[in-house]
CSV table of C-alpha atoms and ligand atoms in Angstrom, one decimal:
chain,number,residue,atom,x,y,z
Y,1,MET,CA,-22.0,-6.0,-0.8
Y,2,SER,CA,-21.3,-2.8,-2.7
Y,3,THR,CA,-21.9,-2.9,-6.4
Y,4,ILE,CA,-20.7,-0.3,-8.8
Y,5,ALA,CA,-24.2,0.7,-9.5
Y,6,GLU,CA,-24.9,1.2,-5.8
Y,7,VAL,CA,-21.8,3.2,-5.3
Y,8,ALA,CA,-22.3,5.3,-8.4
Y,9,LYS,CA,-25.9,6.1,-7.3
Y,10,GLY,CA,-24.5,7.3,-4.0
Y,11,ARG,CA,-22.8,10.3,-5.7
Y,12,LEU,CA,-19.9,9.9,-3.4
Y,13,GLY,CA,-17.6,12.8,-3.6
Y,14,GLY,CA,-19.4,13.9,-6.7
Y,15,ARG,CA,-17.6,11.1,-8.6
Y,16,SER,CA,-18.6,7.7,-9.8
Y,17,VAL,CA,-16.8,4.5,-10.4
Y,18,ARG,CA,-16.2,3.7,-14.1
Y,19,ARG,CA,-14.9,0.1,-14.3
Y,20,ILE,CA,-13.5,-2.6,-12.1
Y,21,VAL,CA,-9.8,-2.9,-12.7
Y,22,TYR,CA,-9.1,-5.7,-10.2
Y,23,SER,CA,-11.8,-7.9,-8.8
Y,24,GLU,CA,-11.9,-9.4,-5.4
Y,25,ASP,CA,-10.7,-12.7,-6.8
Y,26,ASP,CA,-7.8,-11.0,-8.7
Y,27,ILE,CA,-6.7,-9.3,-5.5
Y,28,ALA,CA,-7.0,-12.4,-3.3
Y,29,THR,CA,-5.0,-14.5,-5.7
Y,30,ARG,CA,-2.2,-11.9,-6.0
Y,31,VAL,CA,-2.1,-11.2,-2.2
Y,32,SER,CA,-1.6,-14.9,-1.5
Y,33,GLU,CA,1.2,-15.0,-4.0
Y,34,LEU,CA,2.9,-12.0,-2.5
Y,35,ALA,CA,2.5,-13.4,1.0
Y,36,GLU,CA,4.1,-16.7,-0.2
Y,37,GLU,CA,7.1,-14.7,-1.7
Y,38,ILE,CA,7.5,-12.8,1.5
Y,39,THR,CA,7.4,-16.0,3.6
Y,40,GLY,CA,10.1,-17.5,1.4
Y,41,HIS,CA,12.3,-14.5,1.6
Y,42,TYR,CA,12.7,-14.4,5.4
Y,43,ALA,CA,14.0,-17.0,7.8
Y,44,ALA,CA,11.8,-18.1,10.8
Y,45,ASP,CA,14.1,-16.3,13.2
Y,46,ASP,CA,14.2,-13.0,11.3
Y,47,HIS,CA,12.8,-10.3,13.5
Y,48,LEU,CA,10.2,-9.2,11.0
Y,49,LEU,CA,8.5,-5.9,11.3
Y,50,VAL,CA,5.7,-5.0,8.8
Y,51,LEU,CA,5.0,-1.3,8.6
Y,52,GLY,CA,1.7,-0.3,6.9
Y,53,LEU,CA,1.4,3.2,5.5
Y,54,LEU,CA,-2.0,4.4,6.5
Y,55,LYS,CA,-4.6,4.8,5.5
Y,56,GLY,CA,-4.4,3.4,2.0
Y,57,SER,CA,-2.7,0.1,3.0
Y,58,PHE,CA,-5.1,-1.0,5.7
Y,59,ILE,CA,-7.1,-3.6,3.9
Y,60,PHE,CA,-4.1,-4.9,1.9
Y,61,MET,CA,-2.0,-5.0,5.1
Y,62,SER,CA,-4.6,-7.0,6.9
Y,63,ASP,CA,-5.1,-9.5,4.1
Y,64,LEU,CA,-1.3,-9.8,3.5
Y,65,VAL,CA,-0.1,-10.4,7.1
Y,66,ARG,CA,-2.7,-13.1,7.7
Y,67,ARG,CA,-1.0,-15.1,4.9
Y,68,VAL,CA,2.6,-14.5,5.8
Y,69,GLN,CA,3.8,-17.7,7.6
Y,70,ARG,CA,6.5,-16.1,9.6
Y,71,PRO,CA,6.6,-14.7,13.1
Y,72,LEU,CA,6.1,-10.9,12.7
Y,73,GLN,CA,5.1,-7.7,14.5
Y,74,LEU,CA,3.3,-5.0,12.8
Y,75,ASP,CA,2.8,-1.3,13.1
Y,76,PHE,CA,1.7,1.6,11.0
Y,77,LEU,CA,3.0,4.9,9.7
Y,78,VAL,CA,0.8,7.9,8.8
Y,79,ALA,CA,2.3,10.1,6.2
Y,80,SER,CA,0.5,13.2,4.7
Y,81,SER,CA,-1.6,12.4,1.7
Y,82,TYR,CA,-3.1,14.2,-1.3
Y,83,GLY,CA,-5.9,15.9,0.6
Y,84,SER,CA,-8.8,16.0,-1.7
Y,85,GLY,CA,-7.0,16.3,-5.0
Y,86,THR,CA,-5.9,13.6,-7.4
Y,87,VAL,CA,-2.4,14.9,-8.1
Y,88,SER,CA,0.7,14.2,-5.9
Y,89,SER,CA,1.9,17.3,-4.2
Y,90,GLY,CA,5.2,15.8,-3.3
Y,91,ASP,CA,5.5,16.9,0.4
Y,92,LEU,CA,5.7,14.3,3.1
Y,93,ARG,CA,4.8,14.7,6.7
Y,94,LEU,CA,4.8,11.9,9.3
Y,95,LEU,CA,1.7,12.3,11.4
Y,96,TYR,CA,2.2,9.0,13.2
Y,97,ASP,CA,5.5,7.3,13.7
Y,98,PRO,CA,5.8,3.8,15.1
Y,99,GLY,CA,6.9,3.2,18.6
Y,100,ALA,CA,8.8,0.1,17.6
Y,101,SER,CA,12.6,0.4,17.2
Y,102,LEU,CA,13.8,-0.5,13.7
Y,103,ARG,CA,17.4,-1.2,14.7
Y,104,GLY,CA,18.6,-4.6,13.5
Y,105,ARG,CA,15.2,-5.6,12.3
Y,106,SER,CA,14.0,-6.9,8.9
Y,107,VAL,CA,11.4,-4.2,7.9
Y,108,VAL,CA,8.8,-4.5,5.2
Y,109,ILE,CA,6.9,-1.3,4.3
Y,110,VAL,CA,3.4,-2.0,3.0
Y,111,GLU,CA,2.1,0.6,0.6
Y,112,ASP,CA,-1.2,0.7,-1.4
Y,113,ILE,CA,0.1,2.3,-4.6
Y,114,ILE,CA,3.3,3.9,-6.0
Y,115,ASP,CA,2.3,6.9,-8.2
Y,116,SER,CA,4.9,9.6,-8.4
Y,117,GLY,CA,7.2,7.7,-6.0
Y,118,HIS,CA,7.6,10.8,-3.8
Y,119,THR,CA,6.2,9.2,-0.6
Y,120,LEU,CA,8.6,6.3,-0.5
Y,121,GLN,CA,11.5,8.3,-2.0
Y,122,ARG,CA,11.3,10.5,1.1
Y,123,LEU,CA,10.3,7.9,3.6
Y,124,ILE,CA,12.9,5.3,2.9
Y,125,PRO,CA,16.0,7.4,3.8
Y,126,LEU,CA,14.2,8.6,6.9
Y,127,LEU,CA,13.7,5.0,8.0
Y,128,ARG,CA,17.2,3.8,7.0
Y,129,GLU,CA,18.6,6.3,9.5
Y,130,ARG,CA,17.1,4.0,12.2
Y,131,GLU,CA,19.4,1.2,11.1
Y,132,PRO,CA,17.1,-1.6,10.2
Y,133,ARG,CA,18.9,-4.8,9.1
Y,134,SER,CA,16.9,-4.7,5.9
Y,135,LEU,CA,14.2,-2.4,4.5
Y,136,ASP,CA,12.0,-3.6,1.7
Y,137,VAL,CA,8.8,-2.4,0.1
Y,138,CYS,CA,5.7,-4.4,-0.8
Y,139,THR,CA,3.2,-2.3,-2.8
Y,140,LEU,CA,-0.1,-3.7,-4.1
Y,141,LEU,CA,-0.1,-1.4,-7.1
Y,142,HIS,CA,2.6,0.4,-9.1
Y,143,LYS,CA,1.8,2.9,-11.8
Y,144,ARG,CA,5.3,2.6,-13.2
Y,145,ILE,CA,5.2,6.2,-14.2
Y,146,ALA,CA,7.3,7.3,-11.2
Y,147,PRO,CA,10.0,9.8,-12.3
Y,148,LEU,CA,11.6,8.6,-9.0
Y,149,ASP,CA,11.6,4.8,-8.8
Y,150,PRO,CA,11.6,3.7,-5.2
Y,151,ASP,CA,12.7,0.2,-5.7
Y,152,ALA,CA,9.9,-2.0,-4.5
Y,153,ARG,CA,10.8,-5.7,-4.0
Y,154,TRP,CA,7.2,-6.9,-4.1
Y,155,VAL,CA,4.6,-5.4,-6.5
Y,156,GLY,CA,1.1,-6.8,-6.7
Y,157,PHE,CA,0.0,-5.3,-10.0
Y,158,ASP,CA,1.4,-2.8,-12.6
Y,159,ALA,CA,-1.5,-0.4,-12.5
Y,160,PRO,CA,-2.9,1.6,-15.4
Y,161,PRO,CA,-2.3,5.3,-15.3
Y,162,GLU,CA,-5.8,6.1,-14.0
Y,163,PHE,CA,-7.0,7.2,-10.6
Y,164,LEU,CA,-7.9,4.1,-8.7
Y,165,VAL,CA,-10.2,3.6,-5.7
Y,166,GLY,CA,-11.3,0.8,-3.4
Y,167,TYR,CA,-9.6,-1.9,-1.3
Y,168,GLY,CA,-8.2,0.9,0.9
Y,169,LEU,CA,-7.6,3.5,-1.8
Y,170,ASP,CA,-9.7,6.6,-1.6
Y,171,HIS,CA,-10.7,9.7,-3.5
Y,172,ALA,CA,-11.2,12.5,-0.9
Y,173,GLU,CA,-11.8,9.7,1.7
Y,174,ASP,CA,-14.6,8.0,-0.3
Y,175,PHE,CA,-14.6,4.5,-1.7
Y,176,ARG,CA,-12.0,3.0,0.6
Y,177,HIS,CA,-14.4,0.2,1.6
Y,178,LEU,CA,-15.0,-1.2,-1.8
Y,179,PRO,CA,-13.8,-4.8,-1.9
Y,180,PHE,CA,-12.5,-4.4,-5.5
Y,181,ILE,CA,-10.3,-1.8,-7.2
Y,182,ALA,CA,-12.0,0.5,-9.7
Y,183,SER,CA,-11.1,3.5,-11.7
Y,184,LEU,CA,-12.9,6.8,-11.4
J,201,IMP,P1,3.2,8.9,-4.6
J,201,IMP,O1,3.9,9.5,-3.4
J,201,IMP,O2,2.9,9.8,-5.7
J,201,IMP,O3,3.9,7.6,-5.1
J,201,IMP,O4,1.8,8.5,-4.1
J,201,IMP,C1,1.6,7.6,-3.0
J,201,IMP,C2,0.3,7.8,-2.4
J,201,IMP,O5,-0.7,8.6,-3.2
J,201,IMP,C3,-0.4,6.5,-2.3
J,201,IMP,O6,0.0,5.9,-1.0
J,201,IMP,C4,-1.9,6.8,-2.3
J,201,IMP,O7,-2.3,7.1,-1.0
J,201,IMP,C5,-1.9,8.0,-3.2
J,201,IMP,N1,-2.3,7.7,-4.5
J,201,IMP,C6,-1.6,7.7,-5.6
J,201,IMP,N2,-2.2,7.3,-6.7
J,201,IMP,C7,-3.5,7.0,-6.3
J,201,IMP,C8,-4.7,6.5,-7.0
J,201,IMP,O8,-4.7,6.2,-8.2
J,201,IMP,N3,-5.8,6.4,-6.2
J,201,IMP,C9,-5.8,6.6,-4.8
J,201,IMP,N4,-4.7,7.1,-4.2
J,201,IMP,C10,-3.6,7.3,-4.9
J,202,MG,MG1,-1.3,6.2,0.7
């Protein structure tokens, strides 16, 4: 198990973790609640498609879908990321696009964190063109500082305006594996 001390000693990316913002328990509790809400929102015969935005959402996605009590299919999207910086650049490239057709389906986009809102602001219209029956966003974290507010139906936590890592979130590809969420 990674502890903050171990990670900090590793000098990963030249940065060290400052404090735990959401513990493993905090996250598990909230993810179960979100899954329950999602379960309640859809009917058993909804043709549910859960689309995770890689790489940041991979742990959240896997914990979440295991608790959603509805038949569903899942796929991933890869959009361009920050690179190694900590500031949103605002341009979006789709590097992997799902094979699954969205037409007539109930689609849930799973995101790790909404920061500037650029990613979803650009992604949502692009996916709407594919005529899903519904398109909703479930994000684990929302910094609530987005000048653009891509309306997320499900939000795990209102996050502090700090750079967060762990539970899928990275800084220059480091720290994704931490089971908790910490600030740098
Ligand atoms: P946005 O387009 O600015 O809303 O940012 C969305 C993406 O930026 C997220 O999916 C994350 O990959 C990344 N991001 C934003 N804030 C953070 C953070 O605090 N830590 C790690 N990644 C972040
Ligand atoms: Mg991301």
